[in-house]
Coordinates of C-alpha atoms in Angstrom, one line a residue:
Chain A
R217 CA -22.2 -8.7 13.8
K218 CA -21.7 -10.4 10.4
E219 CA -18.9 -13.0 10.2
V220 CA -16.8 -10.6 8.1
E221 CA -17.6 -7.0 7.3
Q222 CA -15.9 -4.6 4.9
D223 CA -16.7 -1.2 3.6
P224 CA -17.5 -1.8 -0.1
G225 CA -16.2 1.7 -1.1
P226 CA -15.3 2.7 -3.7
F227 CA -12.2 4.4 -2.3
N228 CA -11.0 6.9 -4.9
V229 CA -7.5 8.0 -4.2
P230 CA -4.8 9.9 -6.3
E231 CA -1.7 8.2 -7.4
G232 CA 1.0 8.3 -4.7
A233 CA -1.5 8.4 -1.9
T234 CA -1.6 6.1 1.1
V235 CA -4.9 4.3 1.7
A236 CA -6.1 1.9 4.4
F237 CA -8.9 -0.6 4.6
N238 CA -10.3 -2.3 7.6
C239 CA -12.2 -5.6 7.9
T240 CA -14.0 -6.6 11.1
Y241 CA -14.7 -10.2 12.0
S242 CA -16.9 -11.8 14.6
N243 CA -15.2 -15.1 15.5
S244 CA -12.7 -14.3 18.2
A245 CA -11.2 -17.8 17.8
S246 CA -9.9 -17.0 14.3
Q247 CA -6.1 -17.2 14.2
S248 CA -4.9 -16.2 10.8
F249 CA -6.4 -14.1 8.1
F250 CA -5.8 -13.3 4.4
W251 CA -6.2 -10.4 2.0
Y252 CA -7.0 -11.3 -1.6
R253 CA -7.1 -9.0 -4.6
Q254 CA -9.7 -9.3 -7.3
D255 CA -9.5 -7.5 -10.6
C256 CA -12.8 -6.8 -12.4
R257 CA -14.4 -10.0 -13.6
K258 CA -11.3 -12.0 -12.8
E259 CA -10.6 -14.6 -10.1
P260 CA -9.4 -13.6 -6.6
K261 CA -5.7 -14.1 -5.9
L262 CA -3.9 -14.1 -2.6
L263 CA -2.3 -10.8 -1.8
M264 CA -0.9 -11.5 1.6
S265 CA -1.5 -13.4 4.8
V266 CA -2.0 -11.6 8.1
Y267 CA -0.2 -12.9 11.2
S268 CA -0.4 -11.8 14.8
S269 CA 2.8 -9.9 14.2
G270 CA 1.6 -8.2 11.1
N271 CA 3.0 -8.7 7.6
E272 CA 4.7 -6.3 5.2
D273 CA 5.4 -6.8 1.5
G274 CA 6.8 -3.9 -0.3
R275 CA 4.1 -1.1 -0.3
F276 CA 1.6 -3.3 1.4
T277 CA 1.2 -3.8 5.1
A278 CA -1.4 -5.9 6.9
Q279 CA -2.1 -5.7 10.6
L280 CA -4.2 -7.6 13.0
N281 CA -6.0 -6.1 16.0
R282 CA -7.3 -9.0 18.1
A283 CA -8.8 -6.8 20.8
S284 CA -11.0 -5.0 18.4
Q285 CA -11.3 -7.9 16.0
Y286 CA -10.3 -6.3 12.8
I287 CA -7.6 -6.6 10.3
S288 CA -6.3 -3.8 8.1
L289 CA -4.5 -3.4 4.8
L290 CA -2.4 -0.3 4.2
I291 CA -1.2 0.6 0.7
R292 CA 1.5 3.2 0.4
D293 CA 2.4 5.1 -2.8
S294 CA -0.7 3.9 -4.6
K295 CA -0.2 3.0 -8.3
L296 CA -2.8 2.9 -11.0
S297 CA -2.3 -0.9 -11.1
D298 CA -3.5 -1.2 -7.5
S299 CA -7.0 -0.4 -8.7
A300 CA -9.0 -3.6 -7.8
T301 CA -11.3 -5.0 -5.1
Y302 CA -9.6 -6.2 -2.0
L303 CA -11.3 -9.1 -0.2
C304 CA -10.8 -9.9 3.5
V305 CA -10.8 -13.6 4.3
V306 CA -11.3 -15.2 7.7
P307 CA -11.0 -19.0 8.4
R308 CA -13.8 -20.8 10.2
G309 CA -14.7 -24.3 11.1
G310 CA -11.3 -25.3 12.3
Y311 CA -9.6 -23.9 9.2
Q312 CA -11.7 -26.2 7.0
K313 CA -13.5 -23.3 5.3
V314 CA -13.1 -19.6 5.0
T315 CA -15.5 -16.7 4.8
F316 CA -14.9 -14.0 2.2
G317 CA -15.9 -10.4 2.8
I318 CA -17.7 -8.6 0.1
G319 CA -14.6 -6.6 -0.8
T320 CA -13.5 -3.0 -0.8
K321 CA -13.1 -1.4 -4.2
L322 CA -10.1 0.8 -4.7
Q323 CA -9.8 3.1 -7.7
V324 CA -6.5 4.9 -8.0
I325 CA -6.8 8.1 -10.1
P326 CA -4.1 9.7 -12.2
Chain B
D249 CA -1.2 -23.6 -18.8
A250 CA -3.5 -22.5 -16.0
D251 CA -3.4 -24.6 -12.8
V252 CA -7.2 -24.4 -12.3
T253 CA -9.4 -24.4 -15.4
Q254 CA -13.2 -24.1 -15.7
T255 CA -15.5 -24.9 -18.6
P256 CA -17.5 -23.3 -20.0
R257 CA -16.3 -19.7 -19.4
N258 CA -19.6 -18.2 -20.4
R259 CA -23.0 -19.9 -20.6
I260 CA -26.5 -18.7 -21.3
T261 CA -29.3 -21.2 -20.6
K262 CA -33.0 -21.2 -20.1
T263 CA -35.0 -21.7 -17.0
G264 CA -35.5 -25.4 -16.2
K265 CA -32.5 -26.7 -18.1
R266 CA -29.9 -28.8 -16.4
I267 CA -26.4 -27.5 -16.7
M268 CA -23.0 -28.7 -15.6
L269 CA -20.0 -26.6 -14.9
E270 CA -16.6 -28.4 -14.8
C271 CA -13.4 -27.7 -13.0
S272 CA -10.0 -29.3 -13.4
Q273 CA -6.8 -28.7 -11.5
T274 CA -3.2 -29.7 -12.0
K275 CA -1.9 -28.5 -8.6
G276 CA -2.3 -31.9 -7.0
H277 CA -4.5 -30.4 -4.2
D278 CA -6.9 -32.6 -2.3
R279 CA -9.4 -29.8 -1.5
M280 CA -11.8 -28.3 -4.0
Y281 CA -14.5 -25.7 -3.7
W282 CA -17.3 -24.2 -5.6
Y283 CA -18.4 -20.6 -5.0
R284 CA -20.8 -18.2 -6.5
Q285 CA -20.2 -14.4 -6.6
D286 CA -23.0 -11.9 -6.7
P287 CA -22.7 -8.1 -6.6
G288 CA -22.9 -6.9 -3.0
L289 CA -22.9 -10.4 -1.6
G290 CA -19.3 -11.5 -2.1
L291 CA -18.2 -15.1 -2.6
R292 CA -20.5 -17.7 -1.1
L293 CA -19.6 -21.4 -0.7
I294 CA -21.8 -23.8 -2.5
Y295 CA -20.1 -27.2 -2.0
Y296 CA -16.6 -28.3 -1.0
S297 CA -14.7 -31.6 -1.1
F298 CA -11.7 -32.6 0.9
D299 CA -11.0 -35.7 -1.1
V300 CA -12.7 -37.9 -3.7
K301 CA -15.0 -39.6 -1.1
D302 CA -15.7 -36.5 0.9
I303 CA -18.4 -34.0 -0.3
N304 CA -19.9 -31.3 1.9
K305 CA -22.6 -28.7 1.5
G306 CA -21.7 -25.1 1.9
E307 CA -24.2 -22.4 2.9
I308 CA -26.1 -22.2 -0.4
S309 CA -26.3 -25.7 -1.7
D310 CA -30.0 -25.8 -2.5
G311 CA -30.6 -26.3 -6.2
Y312 CA -27.0 -27.5 -6.8
S313 CA -25.2 -30.9 -6.8
V314 CA -21.6 -31.8 -7.3
S315 CA -19.5 -34.7 -8.4
R316 CA -15.8 -35.3 -7.5
Q317 CA -14.9 -37.6 -10.4
A318 CA -11.2 -37.7 -9.5
Q319 CA -8.7 -35.8 -7.3
A320 CA -8.3 -33.3 -10.2
K321 CA -12.0 -32.9 -11.2
F322 CA -14.9 -31.4 -9.4
S323 CA -18.2 -30.6 -11.3
L324 CA -21.1 -28.5 -10.3
S325 CA -24.6 -29.2 -11.6
L326 CA -27.7 -27.0 -11.6
E327 CA -30.5 -29.5 -11.7
S328 CA -33.1 -27.1 -13.0
A329 CA -31.7 -23.7 -13.6
I330 CA -33.6 -20.7 -12.4
P331 CA -32.9 -17.0 -13.0
N332 CA -31.6 -16.2 -9.5
Q333 CA -28.8 -18.7 -10.2
T334 CA -27.4 -16.1 -12.6
A335 CA -24.0 -15.4 -11.2
L336 CA -20.2 -15.7 -11.6
Y337 CA -19.1 -19.2 -10.5
F338 CA -15.6 -20.0 -9.2
C339 CA -13.9 -23.2 -8.6
A340 CA -11.0 -23.2 -6.1
T341 CA -8.5 -25.6 -4.7
S342 CA -6.2 -25.7 -1.7
D343 CA -3.8 -28.1 -0.1
S344 CA -4.7 -30.1 3.0
A345 CA -2.8 -28.0 5.4
G346 CA -5.7 -26.0 6.8
A347 CA -7.4 -23.1 5.2
R348 CA -4.3 -21.9 3.4
E349 CA -4.2 -20.1 0.1
Q350 CA -7.0 -21.0 -2.3
Y351 CA -6.3 -21.0 -6.0
F352 CA -9.2 -20.0 -8.1
G353 CA -10.2 -20.8 -11.6
P354 CA -11.0 -18.0 -14.1
G355 CA -14.7 -18.3 -13.4
T356 CA -17.8 -19.2 -15.3
R357 CA -20.3 -16.5 -16.1
L358 CA -23.8 -18.1 -16.1
T359 CA -26.9 -16.4 -17.2
V360 CA -30.3 -18.1 -16.7
T361 CA -33.1 -16.5 -18.8

């Protein structure tokens, strides 16, 4: 299994829809995780952290499933402005480095 | 002003040329990173530095070198550019409290012909 795996998509969804992405990881020792958002040809920016208890920020919910070693990102009531690539990030090496997934591309359609 | 800046933003160079990409940050962070991003491969770590005297290779350091001139400056050099080094290069910083949020510069789009 790769360190971090994501479905590259694209996920094409209509405005107002709910969409979810998963990201699987191989290192069972990883403790905390992150979702970043990257707009086309721009730098990645932190969207939210993922804790054991999950994390919710407005329309965005991140969950961790340790038993199956994946994290998820749920976006409710999708907006056109949510169109971007979502990168899953997993720490490694005692938190000294991280591994980025290849990203899942979301396109929200009017 | 941006917290992490990169120069140049775009560069076209020829095979065999030496080129330097520069990164500066005003966040006061100790940790700095250089990544490259290629379609379908995601972000890959080239080098990272946890302070001025600490330089470490990432998973794809061959053909690259770095210099940490000061806490705020971290430069990436391509000793002899080759076409497969054509990519989008990002500099990033983070504080020393583990692998917390990384702040990225706007990127340098490098094309080697």
